[in-house]
């Protein structure tokens, strides 16, 4: 009797670039290096990046996640507190100083660049229009660079249509770094239509990592029966990748955090799978998803690479002398 079960063929279009961007890599390195340099506990304000696996991995190493600085016990004031990659309002470092806390800022340099562009608009007398998602930590951080009332948030074309600024000839815009490139172009076009004197930022606010991941998914999506994006439900750039996959022609798209979430009955018979990961999703989870498909399908990996990335951001000055080995990051990079 032949018990061998024939697995159906599957082409996995594996997008590149995918997963960790330079800003996320740097933020995780900062916590890992701070633990090496100062020992546990190292406090982290807010999820360092939007990924449960990363947060739990750092907790296991001795990081303690808090939402606000007043949760840090007085006896641990000398231990570092790290601010997340999304950036923080100006009031947060001010609060840290007033509490005599030692802080390490892991704000992505590309988010800091958006902060500077918003401040520049204001310095030149413009009211700032921020295109972004209400309540996202990056939006809270960017709005918090300027005094209350100096920034108006718009999310959609409809928001732009409803927007009635006090001085329509004196506006400058910036955007969240992780938005949909195509949707944002539509919102900017409507702003320019309504407010012809609107000033653009000196450089695009949507970052290279967001742009590259969306472009790779767009190229790979046509003809995919299913497109899986590895990422968290609160990760803006991961959710945008799901939308991009659907719009570019994938029949279905799912946001998945771990392989054990895959519902095989629901996935059913597929011949082509698209696969990518948001900027905060570790490569080890991508490997886990591929292994799960290989157990059930005769899977072949077809690389769908649109560009190479070589961005690399330096960690904070205080941590530059602390050695970082491949082993220190193997739990996320594989
Ligand atoms: S997605 Fe872009 S802005 Fe956000 S951390 Fe990564 S590189 Fe920085």
Short mmCIF file of C-alpha atoms and ligand atoms in Angstrom, two decimals:
data_model
loop_
_atom_site.label_atom_id
_atom_site.label_comp_id
_atom_site.label_asym_id
_atom_site.label_seq_id
_atom_site.Cartn_x
_atom_site.Cartn_y
_atom_site.Cartn_z
CA UNK A 1 0.00 0.00 0.00
CA UNK A 2 1.44 3.39 -0.96
CA UNK A 3 0.85 5.82 1.91
CA UNK A 4 2.74 8.67 0.28
CA UNK A 5 0.46 11.66 -0.09
CA UNK A 6 1.09 13.87 -3.09
CA UNK A 7 1.31 17.51 -2.08
CA UNK A 8 -0.18 19.98 -4.57
CA UNK A 9 2.30 22.31 -6.31
CA UNK A 10 2.55 25.88 -5.06
CA UNK A 11 4.54 28.85 -6.31
CA UNK A 12 5.43 31.25 -3.50
CA UNK A 13 6.22 34.73 -4.80
CA UNK A 14 8.47 36.00 -2.04
CA UNK A 15 8.70 39.78 -2.19
CA UNK A 16 11.85 41.74 -1.67
CA UNK A 17 12.32 44.10 0.02
CA UNK A 18 10.16 42.84 2.89
CA UNK A 19 10.19 42.92 6.68
CA UNK A 20 12.46 44.96 8.91
CA UNK A 21 13.41 48.44 7.75
CA UNK A 22 16.46 50.31 9.02
CA UNK A 23 14.38 52.25 11.59
CA UNK A 24 12.88 49.12 13.16
CA UNK A 25 16.22 47.32 13.12
CA UNK A 26 17.82 50.28 14.89
CA UNK A 27 15.05 50.52 17.52
CA UNK A 28 15.39 46.83 18.44
CA UNK A 29 19.18 47.12 18.50
CA UNK A 30 18.88 50.06 20.91
CA UNK A 31 16.91 47.97 23.42
CA UNK A 32 19.23 44.95 23.01
CA UNK A 33 22.35 47.10 23.42
CA UNK A 34 20.87 49.00 26.38
CA UNK A 35 20.23 45.65 28.11
CA UNK A 36 23.86 44.66 27.44
CA UNK A 37 25.27 47.96 28.62
CA UNK A 38 23.08 48.72 31.65
CA UNK A 39 21.50 45.37 32.56
CA UNK A 40 17.81 44.69 33.21
CA UNK A 41 15.39 46.27 33.56
CA UNK A 42 15.41 48.54 30.54
CA UNK A 43 12.11 50.38 30.28
CA UNK A 44 10.47 50.94 26.90
CA UNK A 45 7.70 53.49 26.50
CA UNK A 46 5.00 52.00 24.23
CA UNK A 47 5.57 48.96 21.97
CA UNK A 48 9.06 49.59 20.57
CA UNK A 49 7.69 48.53 17.16
CA UNK A 50 4.22 47.16 16.41
CA UNK A 51 4.94 43.45 16.71
CA UNK A 52 4.02 41.11 19.59
CA UNK A 53 6.81 38.64 18.84
CA UNK A 54 9.40 41.43 19.10
CA UNK A 55 7.86 42.84 22.28
CA UNK A 56 7.69 39.42 23.97
CA UNK A 57 11.24 38.57 22.84
CA UNK A 58 12.56 41.78 24.41
CA UNK A 59 10.52 41.19 27.58
CA UNK A 60 12.17 37.78 27.88
CA UNK A 61 15.57 39.54 27.77
CA UNK A 62 14.61 41.99 30.55
CA UNK A 63 12.80 44.88 28.86
CA UNK A 64 9.76 46.27 30.67
CA UNK A 65 7.11 47.96 28.53
CA UNK A 66 5.20 50.91 29.98
CA UNK A 67 2.67 53.26 28.44
CA UNK A 68 3.66 56.29 30.51
CA UNK A 69 6.80 57.38 32.36
CA UNK A 70 5.06 57.54 35.76
CA UNK A 71 4.92 53.71 35.69
CA UNK A 72 8.73 53.56 36.17
CA UNK A 73 9.50 52.96 39.87
CA UNK A 74 11.59 55.68 41.55
CA UNK A 75 14.29 53.14 42.53
CA UNK A 76 14.86 52.36 38.81
CA UNK A 77 15.31 55.98 37.71
CA UNK A 78 18.94 55.34 36.74
CA UNK A 79 17.94 52.55 34.32
CA UNK A 80 17.36 53.69 30.74
CA UNK A 81 13.93 54.24 29.25
CA UNK A 82 13.71 53.89 25.47
CA UNK A 83 11.22 55.85 23.35
CA UNK A 84 9.69 53.87 20.48
CA UNK A 85 10.55 54.10 16.76
CA UNK A 86 7.26 55.93 16.07
CA UNK A 87 8.47 59.08 17.81
CA UNK A 88 7.05 60.94 20.80
CA UNK A 89 5.55 64.38 21.45
CA UNK A 90 8.06 66.93 22.78
CA UNK A 91 6.36 66.73 26.18
CA UNK A 92 7.70 63.17 26.69
CA UNK A 93 11.47 63.91 26.80
CA UNK A 94 10.62 67.04 28.83
CA UNK A 95 8.73 64.85 31.29
CA UNK A 96 11.69 62.42 31.42
CA UNK A 97 14.07 65.26 32.28
CA UNK A 98 11.75 66.56 35.00
CA UNK A 99 11.67 63.07 36.53
CA UNK A 100 15.50 62.74 36.28
CA UNK A 101 15.13 59.71 33.98
CA UNK A 102 17.88 58.57 31.63
CA UNK A 103 16.25 58.20 28.22
CA UNK A 104 17.38 56.80 24.88
CA UNK A 105 15.33 57.99 21.93
CA UNK A 106 14.72 55.24 19.32
CA UNK A 107 12.61 57.49 17.07
CA UNK A 108 13.39 56.55 13.47
CA UNK A 109 15.54 59.27 11.87
CA UNK A 110 13.00 59.42 9.01
CA UNK A 111 10.21 60.21 11.48
CA UNK A 112 12.46 62.88 13.05
CA UNK A 113 12.89 64.31 9.56
CA UNK A 114 9.10 64.70 9.26
CA UNK A 115 9.07 66.41 12.69
CA UNK A 116 11.68 68.88 11.39
CA UNK A 117 9.69 69.58 8.23
CA UNK A 118 6.56 70.28 10.30
CA UNK A 119 8.53 72.62 12.57
CA UNK A 120 9.99 74.36 9.51
CA UNK A 121 6.50 75.01 8.08
CA UNK A 122 5.50 76.53 11.41
CA UNK A 123 8.66 78.60 11.70
CA UNK A 124 7.88 80.10 8.29
CA UNK A 125 4.40 81.06 9.49
CA UNK A 126 2.43 78.21 7.87
CA UNK A 127 -0.37 76.23 9.48
CA UNK A 128 0.58 72.52 9.22
CA UNK A 129 -1.70 69.96 7.58
CA UNK A 130 -0.70 66.44 8.62
CA UNK A 131 -1.97 63.57 6.45
CA UNK A 132 -2.18 60.50 8.67
CA UNK A 133 -4.28 58.12 10.76
CA UNK A 134 -5.89 59.56 13.89
CA UNK A 135 -4.60 57.93 17.07
CA UNK A 136 -1.49 56.32 15.54
CA UNK A 137 1.54 56.90 17.81
CA UNK A 138 3.52 58.48 14.97
CA UNK A 139 0.71 61.00 14.36
CA UNK A 140 0.51 61.77 18.08
CA UNK A 141 4.29 62.28 18.09
CA UNK A 142 4.32 64.55 15.03
CA UNK A 143 1.39 66.67 16.27
CA UNK A 144 3.16 66.92 19.62
CA UNK A 145 6.17 68.69 18.08
CA UNK A 146 4.10 71.85 17.75
CA UNK A 147 1.81 73.79 20.09
CA UNK A 148 -1.86 72.78 20.32
CA UNK A 149 -3.83 74.08 17.33
CA UNK A 150 -0.79 74.42 15.03
CA UNK A 151 -1.52 71.15 13.17
CA UNK A 152 -4.70 69.93 11.45
CA UNK A 153 -5.02 66.21 10.74
CA UNK A 154 -6.66 64.93 7.55
CA UNK A 155 -6.94 61.29 6.61
CA UNK A 156 -9.02 61.11 3.43
CA UNK A 157 -10.14 63.15 0.40
CA UNK A 158 -13.48 63.66 2.20
CA UNK A 159 -11.62 65.15 5.17
CA UNK A 160 -9.93 67.60 2.78
CA UNK A 161 -13.31 68.58 1.33
CA UNK A 162 -14.61 69.34 4.83
CA UNK A 163 -11.48 71.21 5.92
CA UNK A 164 -11.92 74.99 6.36
CA UNK A 165 -8.60 76.55 7.40
CA UNK A 166 -8.43 80.05 8.87
CA UNK A 167 -5.81 81.12 6.29
CA UNK A 168 -6.11 78.94 3.15
CA UNK A 169 -3.13 80.67 1.49
CA UNK A 170 -0.70 79.80 4.25
CA UNK A 171 -0.62 76.04 4.60
CA UNK A 172 2.19 73.46 4.52
CA UNK A 173 1.73 69.70 4.64
CA UNK A 174 3.64 66.65 5.87
CA UNK A 175 2.48 63.02 6.03
CA UNK A 176 2.82 59.96 8.25
CA UNK A 177 5.73 57.83 6.96
CA UNK A 178 3.78 54.59 6.51
CA UNK A 179 0.78 55.59 4.38
CA UNK A 180 -0.42 54.14 1.09
CA UNK A 181 1.60 55.90 -1.61
CA UNK A 182 -1.36 55.91 -4.03
CA UNK A 183 -4.04 57.03 -1.52
CA UNK A 184 -1.80 59.79 -0.23
CA UNK A 185 -1.18 61.09 -3.76
CA UNK A 186 -4.97 61.47 -4.08
CA UNK A 187 -5.26 63.36 -0.78
CA UNK A 188 -2.37 65.67 -1.71
CA UNK A 189 -3.88 66.31 -5.15
CA UNK A 190 -7.18 67.37 -3.56
CA UNK A 191 -5.38 69.62 -1.06
CA UNK A 192 -3.50 71.27 -3.93
CA UNK A 193 -6.71 71.68 -5.88
CA UNK A 194 -8.48 73.37 -2.97
CA UNK A 195 -5.45 75.31 -1.68
CA UNK A 196 -3.21 76.21 -4.65
CA UNK A 197 -0.66 77.97 -2.40
CA UNK A 198 -0.13 74.86 -0.27
CA UNK A 199 3.58 74.24 0.41
CA UNK A 200 4.99 70.73 0.11
CA UNK A 201 7.68 69.45 2.50
CA UNK A 202 11.26 69.65 1.19
CA UNK A 203 11.31 65.85 0.80
CA UNK A 204 8.65 63.12 0.63
CA UNK A 205 7.41 62.09 4.08
CA UNK A 206 6.44 58.52 3.11
CA UNK A 207 9.66 56.63 3.76
CA UNK A 208 11.79 54.50 1.44
CA UNK A 209 10.79 51.28 3.27
CA UNK A 210 7.05 51.90 2.92
CA UNK A 211 7.45 52.82 -0.74
CA UNK A 212 9.66 49.83 -1.60
CA UNK A 213 7.48 47.26 0.22
CA UNK A 214 4.32 48.56 -1.48
CA UNK A 215 5.99 48.53 -4.90
CA UNK A 216 7.23 44.94 -4.49
CA UNK A 217 3.73 43.76 -3.45
CA UNK A 218 2.16 45.66 -6.35
CA UNK A 219 4.45 43.91 -8.84
CA UNK A 220 3.93 40.44 -7.35
CA UNK A 221 0.17 40.55 -6.73
CA UNK A 222 -1.35 40.02 -10.21
CA UNK A 223 -2.34 36.36 -10.55
CA UNK A 224 -1.89 35.46 -6.86
CA UNK A 225 -4.68 33.28 -5.41
CA UNK A 226 -3.73 34.50 -1.96
CA UNK A 227 -1.35 37.16 -0.68
CA UNK A 228 -0.11 36.87 2.88
CA UNK A 229 1.36 39.87 4.65
CA UNK A 230 3.20 39.06 7.86
CA UNK A 231 2.44 41.81 10.34
CA UNK A 232 0.37 43.04 13.26
CA UNK A 233 -3.17 44.46 13.10
CA UNK A 234 -1.91 47.73 14.64
CA UNK A 235 0.94 48.07 12.12
CA UNK A 236 0.00 50.81 9.65
CA UNK A 237 2.49 49.83 6.95
CA UNK A 238 1.46 46.13 7.14
CA UNK A 239 -2.25 46.95 6.73
CA UNK A 240 -1.43 49.12 3.73
CA UNK A 241 0.36 46.14 2.11
CA UNK A 242 -2.84 44.05 2.37
CA UNK A 243 -4.76 46.84 0.57
CA UNK A 244 -2.04 47.20 -2.08
CA UNK A 245 -2.09 43.42 -2.79
CA UNK A 246 -5.86 43.42 -3.30
CA UNK A 247 -5.88 46.52 -5.50
CA UNK A 248 -3.02 45.16 -7.63
CA UNK A 249 -4.91 41.95 -8.43
CA UNK A 250 -4.46 39.34 -5.68
CA UNK A 251 -7.72 37.38 -5.27
CA UNK A 252 -7.44 37.48 -1.47
CA UNK A 253 -5.05 38.96 1.05
CA UNK A 254 -4.55 38.18 4.73
CA UNK A 255 -2.62 39.84 7.53
CA UNK A 256 -1.00 37.08 9.60
CA UNK A 257 1.07 37.37 12.79
CA UNK A 258 2.17 33.72 13.23
CA UNK A 259 1.92 30.46 11.23
CA UNK A 260 -0.46 28.93 13.79
CA UNK A 261 -3.11 31.47 12.73
CA UNK A 262 -3.31 29.98 9.22
CA UNK A 263 -6.70 28.38 8.64
CA UNK A 264 -5.91 25.66 6.10
CA UNK A 265 -9.55 24.83 5.36
CA UNK A 266 -10.13 28.47 4.53
CA UNK A 267 -6.96 28.75 2.44
CA UNK A 268 -8.06 25.74 0.38
CA UNK A 269 -6.59 24.89 -3.03
CA UNK A 270 -4.22 27.60 -4.23
CA UNK A 271 -1.55 27.57 -6.92
CA UNK A 272 0.19 30.92 -6.39
CA UNK A 273 0.86 32.56 -3.05
CA UNK A 274 2.26 36.07 -2.64
CA UNK A 275 4.26 36.64 0.53
CA UNK A 276 5.66 39.79 2.11
CA UNK A 277 6.11 41.29 5.56
CA UNK A 278 5.55 44.72 7.08
CA UNK A 279 8.49 46.78 8.27
CA UNK A 280 8.05 45.63 11.88
CA UNK A 281 7.73 41.88 11.11
CA UNK A 282 10.78 39.67 11.80
CA UNK A 283 12.21 37.41 9.09
CA UNK A 284 11.94 34.37 11.42
CA UNK A 285 8.14 34.59 11.11
CA UNK A 286 8.38 34.70 7.31
CA UNK A 287 10.50 31.52 7.54
CA UNK A 288 7.87 29.97 9.84
CA UNK A 289 5.07 30.72 7.32
CA UNK A 290 7.09 29.28 4.42
CA UNK A 291 7.80 26.10 6.45
CA UNK A 292 4.08 25.71 7.21
CA UNK A 293 3.21 25.92 3.48
CA UNK A 294 6.00 23.50 2.60
CA UNK A 295 4.46 20.90 4.92
CA UNK A 296 1.22 20.98 2.93
CA UNK A 297 2.34 21.94 -0.58
CA UNK A 298 5.13 21.07 -2.94
CA UNK A 299 6.24 24.67 -2.69
CA UNK A 300 8.72 26.46 -4.93
CA UNK A 301 10.07 29.89 -3.96
CA UNK A 302 10.05 32.47 -6.76
CA UNK A 303 11.84 35.62 -5.64
CA UNK A 304 9.98 38.81 -6.55
CA UNK A 305 12.63 41.44 -5.87
CA UNK A 306 12.05 44.99 -7.11
CA UNK A 307 14.99 46.79 -5.51
CA UNK A 308 17.87 46.38 -3.07
CA UNK A 309 18.01 48.32 0.19
CA UNK A 310 21.18 49.25 2.03
CA UNK A 311 19.96 51.84 4.54
CA UNK A 312 21.46 51.52 7.98
CA UNK A 313 20.91 53.95 10.87
CA UNK A 314 23.43 54.42 13.68
CA UNK A 315 22.30 53.73 17.25
CA UNK A 316 22.48 56.42 19.94
CA UNK A 317 25.93 57.74 20.79
CA UNK A 318 25.82 56.20 24.30
CA UNK A 319 25.54 52.70 22.79
CA UNK A 320 28.00 52.89 19.90
CA UNK A 321 30.83 51.23 21.85
CA UNK A 322 28.71 48.23 22.87
CA UNK A 323 29.39 45.25 20.57
CA UNK A 324 26.39 43.83 18.70
CA UNK A 325 26.77 40.28 17.38
CA UNK A 326 24.66 38.36 14.84
CA UNK A 327 23.67 36.12 17.78
CA UNK A 328 22.16 39.11 19.61
CA UNK A 329 19.68 39.54 16.74
CA UNK A 330 19.27 35.88 15.66
CA UNK A 331 15.91 35.60 17.53
CA UNK A 332 14.42 38.01 14.97
CA UNK A 333 16.64 37.61 11.91
CA UNK A 334 16.98 33.82 11.99
S1 LIG B 1 8.78 52.32 8.29
FE1 LIG B 1 10.09 54.00 7.56
S2 LIG B 1 9.79 55.68 9.02
FE2 LIG B 1 8.99 53.79 9.98
S3 LIG B 1 10.72 53.01 11.17
FE3 LIG B 1 10.83 52.06 9.14
S4 LIG B 1 12.22 53.39 7.92
FE4 LIG B 1 11.55 54.53 9.73
#
